[in-house]
Short mmCIF file of C-alpha atoms in Angstrom, two decimals:
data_model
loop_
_atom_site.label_atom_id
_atom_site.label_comp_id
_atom_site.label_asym_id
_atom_site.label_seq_id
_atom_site.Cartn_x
_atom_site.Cartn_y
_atom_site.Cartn_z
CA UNK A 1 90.26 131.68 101.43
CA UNK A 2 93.97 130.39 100.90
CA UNK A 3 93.32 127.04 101.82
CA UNK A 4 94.72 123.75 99.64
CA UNK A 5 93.28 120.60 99.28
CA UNK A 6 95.24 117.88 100.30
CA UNK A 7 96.48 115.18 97.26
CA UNK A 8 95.94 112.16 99.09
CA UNK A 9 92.67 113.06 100.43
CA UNK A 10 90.10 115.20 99.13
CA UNK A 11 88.17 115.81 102.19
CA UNK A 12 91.03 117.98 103.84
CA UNK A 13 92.01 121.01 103.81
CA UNK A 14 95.33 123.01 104.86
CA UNK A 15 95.80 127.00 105.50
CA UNK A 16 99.60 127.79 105.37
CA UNK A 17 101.36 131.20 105.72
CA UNK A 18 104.70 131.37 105.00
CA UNK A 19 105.71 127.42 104.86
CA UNK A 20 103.83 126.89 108.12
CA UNK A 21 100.54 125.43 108.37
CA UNK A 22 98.24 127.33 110.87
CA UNK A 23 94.84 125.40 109.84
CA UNK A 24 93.22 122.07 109.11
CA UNK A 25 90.31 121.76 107.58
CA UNK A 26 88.08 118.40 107.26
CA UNK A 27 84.84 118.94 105.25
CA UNK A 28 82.24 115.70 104.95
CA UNK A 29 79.14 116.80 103.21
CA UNK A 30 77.83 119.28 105.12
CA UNK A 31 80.14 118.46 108.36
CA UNK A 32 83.45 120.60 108.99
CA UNK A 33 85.74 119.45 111.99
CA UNK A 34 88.41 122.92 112.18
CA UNK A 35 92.16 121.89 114.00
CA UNK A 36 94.37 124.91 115.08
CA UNK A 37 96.73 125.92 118.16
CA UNK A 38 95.81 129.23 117.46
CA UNK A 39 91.98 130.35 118.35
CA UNK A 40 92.30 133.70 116.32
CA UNK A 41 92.56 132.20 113.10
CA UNK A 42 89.57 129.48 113.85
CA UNK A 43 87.70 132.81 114.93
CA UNK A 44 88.37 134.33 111.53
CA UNK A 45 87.47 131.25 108.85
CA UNK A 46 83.91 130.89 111.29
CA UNK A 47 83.41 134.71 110.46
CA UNK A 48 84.11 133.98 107.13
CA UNK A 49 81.83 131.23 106.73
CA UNK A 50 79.15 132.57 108.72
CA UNK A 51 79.46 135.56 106.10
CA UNK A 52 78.96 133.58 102.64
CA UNK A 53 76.92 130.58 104.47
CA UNK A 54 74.51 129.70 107.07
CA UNK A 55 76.01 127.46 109.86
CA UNK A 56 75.37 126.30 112.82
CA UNK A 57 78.26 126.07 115.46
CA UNK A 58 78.39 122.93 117.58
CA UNK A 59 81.42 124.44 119.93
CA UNK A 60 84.12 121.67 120.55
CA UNK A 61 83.88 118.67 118.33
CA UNK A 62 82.15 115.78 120.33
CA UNK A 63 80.47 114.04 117.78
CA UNK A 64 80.60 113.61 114.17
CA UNK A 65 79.39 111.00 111.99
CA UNK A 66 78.53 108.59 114.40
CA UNK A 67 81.79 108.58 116.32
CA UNK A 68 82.12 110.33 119.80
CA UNK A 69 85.30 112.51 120.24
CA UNK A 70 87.17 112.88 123.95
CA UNK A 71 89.82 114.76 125.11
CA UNK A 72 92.01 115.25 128.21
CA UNK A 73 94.44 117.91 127.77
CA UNK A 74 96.43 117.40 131.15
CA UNK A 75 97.48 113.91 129.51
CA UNK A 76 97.15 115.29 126.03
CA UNK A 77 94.97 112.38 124.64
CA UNK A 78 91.98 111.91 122.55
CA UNK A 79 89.77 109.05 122.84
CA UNK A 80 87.76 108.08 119.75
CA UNK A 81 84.86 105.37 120.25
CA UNK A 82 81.15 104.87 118.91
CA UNK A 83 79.67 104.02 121.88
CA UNK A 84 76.20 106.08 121.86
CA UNK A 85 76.03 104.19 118.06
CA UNK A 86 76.79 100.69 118.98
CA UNK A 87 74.39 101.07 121.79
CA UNK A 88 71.38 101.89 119.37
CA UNK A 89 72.02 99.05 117.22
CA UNK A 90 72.37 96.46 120.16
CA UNK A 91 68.75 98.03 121.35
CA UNK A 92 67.32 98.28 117.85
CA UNK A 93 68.22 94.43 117.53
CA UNK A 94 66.69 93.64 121.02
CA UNK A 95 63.56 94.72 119.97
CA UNK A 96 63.23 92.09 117.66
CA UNK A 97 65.27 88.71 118.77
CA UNK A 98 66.59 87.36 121.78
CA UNK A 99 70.28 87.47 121.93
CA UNK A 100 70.57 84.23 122.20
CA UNK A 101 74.33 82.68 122.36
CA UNK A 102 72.64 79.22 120.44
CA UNK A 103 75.02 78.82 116.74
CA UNK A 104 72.57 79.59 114.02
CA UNK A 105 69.29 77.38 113.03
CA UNK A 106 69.29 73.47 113.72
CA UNK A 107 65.86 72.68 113.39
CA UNK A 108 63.30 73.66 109.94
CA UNK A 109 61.23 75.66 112.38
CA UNK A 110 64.28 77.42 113.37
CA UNK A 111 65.50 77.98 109.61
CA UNK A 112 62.26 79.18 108.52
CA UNK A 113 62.20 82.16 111.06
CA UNK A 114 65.58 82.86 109.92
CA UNK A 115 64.27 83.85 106.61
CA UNK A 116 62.67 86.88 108.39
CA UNK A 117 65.48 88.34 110.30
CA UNK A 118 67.49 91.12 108.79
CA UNK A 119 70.91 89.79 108.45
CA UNK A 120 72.71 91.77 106.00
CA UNK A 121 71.27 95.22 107.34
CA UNK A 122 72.71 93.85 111.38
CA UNK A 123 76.06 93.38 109.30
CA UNK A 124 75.97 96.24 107.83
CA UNK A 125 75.11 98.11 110.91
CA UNK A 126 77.91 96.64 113.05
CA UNK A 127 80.36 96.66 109.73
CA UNK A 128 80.36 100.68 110.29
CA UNK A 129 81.60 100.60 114.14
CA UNK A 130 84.30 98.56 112.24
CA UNK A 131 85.21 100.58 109.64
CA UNK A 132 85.09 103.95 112.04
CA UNK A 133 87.00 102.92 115.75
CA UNK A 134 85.91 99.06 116.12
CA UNK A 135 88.91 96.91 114.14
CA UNK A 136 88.09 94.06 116.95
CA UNK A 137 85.20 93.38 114.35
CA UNK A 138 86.52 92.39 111.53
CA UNK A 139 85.48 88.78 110.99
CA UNK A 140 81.53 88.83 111.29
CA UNK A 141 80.69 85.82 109.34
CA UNK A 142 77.19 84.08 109.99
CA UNK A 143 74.25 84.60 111.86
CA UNK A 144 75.94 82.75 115.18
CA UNK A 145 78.92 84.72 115.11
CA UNK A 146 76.84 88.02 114.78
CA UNK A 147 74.89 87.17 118.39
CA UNK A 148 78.27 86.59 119.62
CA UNK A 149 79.38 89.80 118.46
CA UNK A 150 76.24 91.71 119.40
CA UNK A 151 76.58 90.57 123.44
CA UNK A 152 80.66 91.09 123.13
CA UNK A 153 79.83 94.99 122.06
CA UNK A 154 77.28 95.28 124.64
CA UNK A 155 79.74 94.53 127.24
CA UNK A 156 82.28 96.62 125.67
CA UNK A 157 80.31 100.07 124.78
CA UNK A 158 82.94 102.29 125.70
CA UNK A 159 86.04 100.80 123.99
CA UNK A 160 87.70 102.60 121.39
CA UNK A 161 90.86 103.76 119.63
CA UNK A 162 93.04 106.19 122.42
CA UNK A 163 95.61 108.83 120.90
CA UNK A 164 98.30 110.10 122.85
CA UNK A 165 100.94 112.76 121.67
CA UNK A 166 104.37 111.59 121.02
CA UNK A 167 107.46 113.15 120.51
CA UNK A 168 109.04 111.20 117.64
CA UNK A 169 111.58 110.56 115.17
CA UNK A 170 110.49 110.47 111.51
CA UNK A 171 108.77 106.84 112.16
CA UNK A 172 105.94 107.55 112.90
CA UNK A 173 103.76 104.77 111.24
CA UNK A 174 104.49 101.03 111.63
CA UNK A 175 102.72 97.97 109.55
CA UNK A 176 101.96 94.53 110.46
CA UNK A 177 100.75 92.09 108.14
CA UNK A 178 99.81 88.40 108.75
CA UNK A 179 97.19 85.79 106.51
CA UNK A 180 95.55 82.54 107.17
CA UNK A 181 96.34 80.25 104.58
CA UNK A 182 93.87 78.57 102.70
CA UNK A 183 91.32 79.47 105.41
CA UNK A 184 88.06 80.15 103.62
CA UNK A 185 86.67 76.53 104.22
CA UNK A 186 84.47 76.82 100.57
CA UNK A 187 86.88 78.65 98.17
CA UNK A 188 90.60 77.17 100.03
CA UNK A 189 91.52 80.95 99.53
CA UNK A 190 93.76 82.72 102.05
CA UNK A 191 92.52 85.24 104.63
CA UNK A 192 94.59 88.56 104.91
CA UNK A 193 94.53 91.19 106.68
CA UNK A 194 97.03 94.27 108.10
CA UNK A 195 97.29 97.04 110.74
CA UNK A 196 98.77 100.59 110.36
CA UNK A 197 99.45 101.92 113.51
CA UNK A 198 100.22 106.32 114.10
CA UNK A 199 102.50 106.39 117.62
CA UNK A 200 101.16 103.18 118.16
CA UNK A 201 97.39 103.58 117.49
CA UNK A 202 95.85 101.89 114.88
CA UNK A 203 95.08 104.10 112.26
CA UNK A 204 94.04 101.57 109.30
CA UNK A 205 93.41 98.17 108.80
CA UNK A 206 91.66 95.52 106.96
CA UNK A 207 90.61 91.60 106.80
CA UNK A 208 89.92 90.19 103.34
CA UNK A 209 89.65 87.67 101.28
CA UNK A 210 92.27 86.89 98.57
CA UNK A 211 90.91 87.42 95.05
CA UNK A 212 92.94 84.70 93.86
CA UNK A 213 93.98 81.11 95.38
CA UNK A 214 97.61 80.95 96.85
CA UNK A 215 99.70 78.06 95.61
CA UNK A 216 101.75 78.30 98.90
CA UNK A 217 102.16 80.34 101.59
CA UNK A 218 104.79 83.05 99.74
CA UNK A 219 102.31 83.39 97.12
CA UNK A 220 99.82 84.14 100.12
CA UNK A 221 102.59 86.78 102.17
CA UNK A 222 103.11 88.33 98.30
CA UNK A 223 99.53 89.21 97.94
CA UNK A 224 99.10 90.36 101.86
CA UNK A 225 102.40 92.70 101.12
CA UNK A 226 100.96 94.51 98.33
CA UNK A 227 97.75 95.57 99.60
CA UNK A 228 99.94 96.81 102.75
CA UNK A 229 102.83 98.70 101.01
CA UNK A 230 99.42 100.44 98.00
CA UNK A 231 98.47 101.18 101.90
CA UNK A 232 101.16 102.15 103.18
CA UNK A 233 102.29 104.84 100.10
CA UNK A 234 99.36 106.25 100.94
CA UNK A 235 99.04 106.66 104.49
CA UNK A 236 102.80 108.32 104.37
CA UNK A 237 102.04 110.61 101.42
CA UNK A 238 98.75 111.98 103.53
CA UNK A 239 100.36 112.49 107.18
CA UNK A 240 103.43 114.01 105.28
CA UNK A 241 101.59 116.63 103.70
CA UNK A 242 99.40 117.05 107.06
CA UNK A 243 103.19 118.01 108.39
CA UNK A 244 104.25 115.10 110.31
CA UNK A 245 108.16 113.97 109.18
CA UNK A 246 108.14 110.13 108.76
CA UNK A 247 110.99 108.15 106.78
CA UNK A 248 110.50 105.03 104.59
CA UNK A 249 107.49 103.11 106.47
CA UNK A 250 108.72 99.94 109.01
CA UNK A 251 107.26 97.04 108.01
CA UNK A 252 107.12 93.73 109.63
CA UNK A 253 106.95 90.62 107.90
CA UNK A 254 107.50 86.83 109.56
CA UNK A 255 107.85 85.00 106.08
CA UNK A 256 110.82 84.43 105.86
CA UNK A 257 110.56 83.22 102.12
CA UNK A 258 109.56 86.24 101.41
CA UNK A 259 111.87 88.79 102.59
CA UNK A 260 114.60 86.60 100.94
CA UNK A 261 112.48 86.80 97.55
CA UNK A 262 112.44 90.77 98.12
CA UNK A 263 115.98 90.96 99.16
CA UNK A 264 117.69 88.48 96.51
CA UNK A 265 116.77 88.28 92.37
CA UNK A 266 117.19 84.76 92.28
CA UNK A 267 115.22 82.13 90.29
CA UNK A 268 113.51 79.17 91.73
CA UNK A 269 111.40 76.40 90.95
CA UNK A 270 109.50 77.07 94.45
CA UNK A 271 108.49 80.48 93.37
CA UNK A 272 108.39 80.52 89.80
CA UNK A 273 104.34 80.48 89.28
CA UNK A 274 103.98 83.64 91.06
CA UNK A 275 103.09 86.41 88.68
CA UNK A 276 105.31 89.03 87.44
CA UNK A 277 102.95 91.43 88.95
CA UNK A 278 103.50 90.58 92.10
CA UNK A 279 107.15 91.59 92.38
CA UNK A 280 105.62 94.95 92.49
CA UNK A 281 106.62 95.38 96.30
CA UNK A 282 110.27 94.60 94.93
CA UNK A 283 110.42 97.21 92.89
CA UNK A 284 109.13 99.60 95.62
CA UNK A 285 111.89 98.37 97.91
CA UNK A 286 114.32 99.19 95.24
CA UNK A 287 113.39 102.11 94.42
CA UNK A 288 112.61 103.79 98.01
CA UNK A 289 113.12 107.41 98.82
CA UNK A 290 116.09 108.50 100.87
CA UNK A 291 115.59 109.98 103.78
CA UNK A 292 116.90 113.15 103.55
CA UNK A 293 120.44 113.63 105.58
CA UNK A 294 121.03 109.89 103.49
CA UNK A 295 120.09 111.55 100.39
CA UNK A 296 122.35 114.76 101.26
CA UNK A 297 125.22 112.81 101.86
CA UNK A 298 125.18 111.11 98.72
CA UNK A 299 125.31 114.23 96.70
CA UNK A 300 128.31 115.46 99.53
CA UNK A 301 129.71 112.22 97.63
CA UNK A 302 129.48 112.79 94.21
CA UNK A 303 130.16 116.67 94.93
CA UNK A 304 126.89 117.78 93.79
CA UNK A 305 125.39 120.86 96.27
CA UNK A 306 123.27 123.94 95.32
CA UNK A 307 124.75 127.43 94.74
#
């Protein structure tokens, strides 16, 4: 049907004619969301479809996978939340214990009964509103703090992630990173975690653990860096090739150990036992793409120009 799969994510799809892209496709299983300005050509790929495949229309997307879609077109926003799933799981967890705001099991009565209630799968079920629309739930870490959570999301059913169109100038997407060092009480490893924001709507983010223990707080800001800027080359590859300009990604960074690390080769006994590997986000700084009126002025510089 003419359509290419994008590099950076094989779920979408992209119809061009002559340089311009008149079609997205997003294909999950057996779920297809269609994006166009132009109804015709929507028309014709359903037809199409409909030909090879039985389908069944839904009309304008409201739903998919768990995550309810609305619009309004006079302010040309899109609202994204999971409010119809939340509020299943907050019932389906009623039905079986009180929410009760009491911190975890004090007595041995208490911690027996515990043994009975489904943890992991409540964890699990809230850890998908996070991963989808809900980045306010990131740190879900015992049985207390899930109640807590639990009552906080019935309260707040219809929150969500709210899109607006902006007009913009090739910076689109901005990253914030920030860790808590030594935080993990057990292991003394470091918390991380960043946000990507898309015209200032969070697009991607994540709270972690570090795999390995910091020996100060650079070490910590080194490892938070890297998973952002792996994140970051890939969130800029995919929105380019959807056809939205953005230059080299703005990142902000309040170590200032670190951006003096990244901006000056110099040896120290302070930073000396952090891996090699590590200077990977150097290298990327170094070797950034030029944006391209930059990158056409250099070659006006060296006289280099096409035919």
């Amino acid at each position: 049907m003419g359509f290419q799969r994008c590099n950076y994510n094989s779920c979408v799809y992209i119809l061009k004619k002559d340089a311009k892209i008149l079609l997205y496709l997003l294909l999950y299983v057996d779920d297809i969301l269609l994006a166009s300005s132009k109804k015709d050509v929507i028309n014709r790929l359903k037809s199409k479809l409909n030909f090879e495949f039985e389908i069944k229309e839904l009309g304008e997307a409201k739903r998919i996978l768990g995550m309810d879609i609305s619009k309004n077109r006079s302010k040309e926003e899109l609202f994204l939340s999971q409010q119809g799933y939340i509020k299943k799981v907050v019932e389906k967890v009623r039905m079986h214990d009180k929410l009760s705001i009491k911190h975890g099991p004090i007595t041995n009565e208490e911690r027996n009964r515990m043994t009975s209630i489904q943890y992991a799968s409540r964890a699990g079920s809230i850890m998908y509103g996070m991963v989808c629309s809900r980045l306010d739930l990131v740190r879900v870490i015992n049985m207390g703090a899930l109640k807590w959570i639990l009552k906080y999301l019935n309260s707040s059913l219809s929150s969500g992630l709210r899109f607006k169109r902006k007009l913009h100038d090739g910076d689109a997407i901005k990253r914030y990173v920030n860790f808590d060092y030594v935080g993990h009480i057990d292991t003394r490893k470091s918390l991380f975690g960043y946000v990507f924001t898309l015209f200032g709507t969070t697009i991607s983010w994540r709270s972690i653990l570090e795999l390995v223990a910091a020996l100060s707080t650079t070490q910590a800001e080194f490892i938070v860096l890297i998973e952002g800027v792996k994140e970051a080359m890939w969130i800029k590859g995919l929105i380019v090739e959807l056809g939205i300009a953005q230059n080299n990604v703005t990142v902000f960074c309040d170590s200032y150990s670190d951006i003096h690390i990244y901006k000056h080769q110099v040896y120290h006994d302070k930073s000396k036992h952090i891996n090699v590997k590590l200077h990977f986000i150097r290298d990327v700084i170094e070797t950034k793409s030029l944006p391209y009126f930059k990158f056409k002025h250099c070659l006006d510089l060296i006289g280099f120009s096409e035919e």
